[in-house]
């Protein structure tokens, strides 16, 4: 099976099962447990690609998981969203710390290439609150810069 | 009040343009209703029983006269000439055509309003004390923080697909008029010893089918730590809130299931690792916002001068030529002063609450003409500012005491001087089965009947503050759980059936009301409410409120009054 790997900067690359299998897919916890949810001591320094799977368009857990991996756990490697996501959510994924999204054939076809290409265009406006990984300054940053 | 800058404006303009494209894709059949649904819900557009309904945010309940005029224009041009003010300081238009909704959003954007995040599983409109910035008992003005939270939560990328909707309320006063303890998160702002603002975070309150009073989650959070702390809390909720059952998805259920200590520990853990430097711009933003909420240019009245509202007798003279204090006009004005006028922090000023609970009216509804009259009175007497309250009324926040008679006269001429604020006939009611797709019973006609039934009693007795709230389904939009007398309309085999709860309250001592017993028919409700009030009037001591009396004597006497033999209740 082939997948499209959509990355910030607008790149679309074809990858196959082998690539996906080589990456580590993180299963999201459903129970609240304190402690080391992702066996991070192994992952944080790993060279491997991490994938976070979204089980439905309405299930936004992965956005917080990504933010937590990046911000709380200090993960600096490659991190991609996969599963049931729509083009509108690509921007959110970038803003929450993902490097991009893995889209399967079905997702690619059902929303159409045009919608995905449109979603890859740089975000003009990123809202108010600064997330750490925005390429574009948030409104609060812009206001602060204007004062200085 | 807050004025948009270019960034705020650009954001709402872009959203409006985006929505226009989405609607056009729907109208041309490119996307199905199923595909359109999540898109419209991001913009407050619901599909109701008979038509689309557009819910417009009134952030923290503050409106300029220009905004109120625009709402009137929208009601006339795109709806049927009225709008419905809700318990979450929003306004709903019940009859817009889909094809018109992009134009409505453009109209709203032109006066710095929007419908962003008024539906969907995201952070909803931030609500607060309708007397924010003017209440005599206020410690900290909550409006700058409310605006900060509005901005922070608007389009926040991490929190657009939460397990369920999420509601914040803020108060800066010990007397909670924002019902913070029945919100997902309630914030109580306090003035610390060194004059710095401290925040108590109450978490896990809510109503619906599992009513809960919030628990104190973290005390004395500094303003600089507040946003990272809230972000940590939302992050934990987003990851661990239940998604398998939408009735168990609110944060109150997560709190109940994992327990206070464990949830606190998890949030602390996430909070401790959040990069606080991300929030550096917040301080500058807050001071910018502080400067946007300066007090209006009040007419300074020396402390030793005591301007009083015009005497009822004087008003009677000017209107009728008689100085008789018992003249109906004097009597009416006096009652209005007593019920609808509240104490202002500025010497010589008053807060005027305008009741949207007229006899035979629909609770919370205002016609376009009435909205224009509000705007006009606000321009003439209230620094062009208005508020909407969670009790579905309208506030003129800055009225000179010496103008009160003129304001009353204007309101009276427009049939807007109903003097029943916080009385039993000041009923909170949801739209119910007359409009709402979720409703299981009607609310509006029952509210009207109760009001008609108890108005006479209000006039001849000093019943005082007593809340009656009616919800038309278990979702409890009308806050029936926290009413002194709560009424819940259900469907029992095709017959509307109404359950009564007593002793609830939504203030700083919030409690969930106790259910009395089997439900009543619609026709039995108004007489039952009447008898419940009789028990209170009979048993109360001195200045006891309804809740006080209820706590002291318990439910038996009240229950008897509802179901006792004398009343031969026929139940469904």
XYZ file of C-alpha atoms in Angstrom, chain A:
148
model
C 0.000 0.000 0.000
C 1.252 3.487 -0.632
C 0.882 6.604 1.445
C 1.519 10.280 0.961
C 3.802 11.912 3.454
C 2.802 15.582 3.707
C 5.406 17.805 5.335
C 5.609 21.427 6.319
C 7.102 23.337 3.439
C 4.581 21.784 1.088
C 6.426 18.601 0.224
C 4.398 15.507 -0.759
C 6.394 12.276 -0.823
C 5.241 8.733 -1.579
C 6.089 6.176 1.077
C 5.197 2.508 1.367
C 4.292 -0.057 4.017
C 7.922 -0.665 4.739
C 8.425 2.959 5.726
C 5.328 2.960 7.886
C 6.245 -0.319 9.544
C 9.692 0.957 10.347
C 8.202 3.899 12.245
C 6.956 3.501 15.800
C 3.219 4.018 16.082
C 2.264 5.345 19.468
C -0.927 3.927 20.899
C -2.765 6.635 22.772
C -3.576 5.899 26.370
C -7.209 5.819 27.235
C -6.705 5.665 30.978
C -5.104 8.401 32.951
C -1.836 7.047 34.266
C 0.941 9.068 35.643
C 4.433 8.117 34.674
C 6.098 7.160 31.509
C 3.385 6.642 28.944
C 5.566 6.140 25.920
C 8.644 4.468 27.344
C 10.245 7.725 26.482
C 13.723 7.162 27.710
C 14.076 4.926 24.676
C 12.237 7.128 22.224
C 13.390 10.618 23.045
C 16.878 10.004 21.807
C 15.894 7.574 19.081
C 16.465 8.171 15.438
C 13.226 6.466 14.592
C 10.188 8.222 13.195
C 7.197 8.404 15.548
C 3.605 8.212 14.340
C 0.540 9.179 16.345
C -2.644 7.623 15.050
C -5.938 9.557 15.022
C -8.861 7.183 15.288
C -11.465 9.609 13.979
C -11.697 13.165 12.728
C -13.380 14.160 16.001
C -10.752 12.532 18.214
C -8.277 15.304 18.970
C -6.195 13.465 21.551
C -3.273 13.255 19.156
C -2.901 17.053 19.080
C -2.277 17.140 22.817
C -0.138 14.019 22.682
C 2.117 15.670 20.135
C 2.321 18.878 22.137
C 3.120 16.884 25.235
C 5.801 14.803 23.517
C 7.474 17.915 22.202
C 7.055 20.251 25.097
C 6.850 18.077 28.176
C 9.013 15.196 27.102
C 11.484 16.983 24.891
C 11.151 14.721 21.863
C 13.112 16.237 18.973
C 12.867 13.572 16.290
C 10.425 13.261 13.415
C 6.764 13.073 14.402
C 3.878 12.447 12.003
C 0.118 12.221 12.385
C -1.644 9.348 10.695
C -5.116 7.829 10.578
C -8.427 9.568 10.092
C -7.645 13.227 9.636
C -8.985 15.814 7.220
C -7.129 18.539 5.318
C -8.368 21.272 7.679
C -6.537 19.512 10.486
C -3.132 19.639 8.807
C -2.514 23.182 10.023
C -3.452 22.220 13.564
C -1.065 19.278 13.357
C 1.830 21.539 12.366
C 0.928 23.966 15.145
C 0.899 21.193 17.738
C 4.366 19.945 16.899
C 3.886 17.400 14.111
C 6.282 17.474 11.175
C 3.447 16.427 8.934
C 0.833 13.839 8.157
C 0.745 10.374 6.625
C -2.284 10.110 4.353
C -3.430 6.765 2.986
C -4.873 6.297 -0.465
C -8.448 6.418 0.764
C -7.972 9.715 2.614
C -6.077 11.184 -0.311
C -8.829 10.305 -2.787
C -11.847 11.058 -0.633
C -10.841 14.649 0.112
C -9.104 15.091 -3.223
C -5.608 16.229 -4.080
C -6.685 19.849 -4.459
C -7.903 20.037 -0.858
C -4.665 18.541 0.470
C -2.523 20.843 -1.671
C -4.552 23.809 -0.449
C -4.039 22.699 3.149
C -0.270 22.553 2.612
C -0.062 26.238 1.760
C 1.461 28.253 4.587
C -1.020 29.453 7.180
C -1.684 33.140 6.875
C -2.982 33.595 10.354
C -2.265 31.413 13.315
C -4.568 32.657 16.023
C -3.522 34.287 19.268
C -1.763 31.783 21.466
C 1.779 30.903 20.569
C 2.527 27.254 20.175
C 6.173 26.397 20.157
C 6.455 25.099 16.661
C 4.654 27.712 14.601
C 6.696 28.989 11.737
C 4.446 32.039 11.864
C 4.157 34.358 14.819
C 0.909 34.341 16.704
C -1.132 37.502 17.104
C 0.254 38.040 20.599
C 3.802 37.789 19.253
C 3.006 40.269 16.475
C 1.494 42.710 18.951
C 4.508 42.376 21.211
C 6.842 43.005 18.282
C 4.883 46.094 17.261
C 5.247 47.539 20.784
C 9.000 46.920 20.753
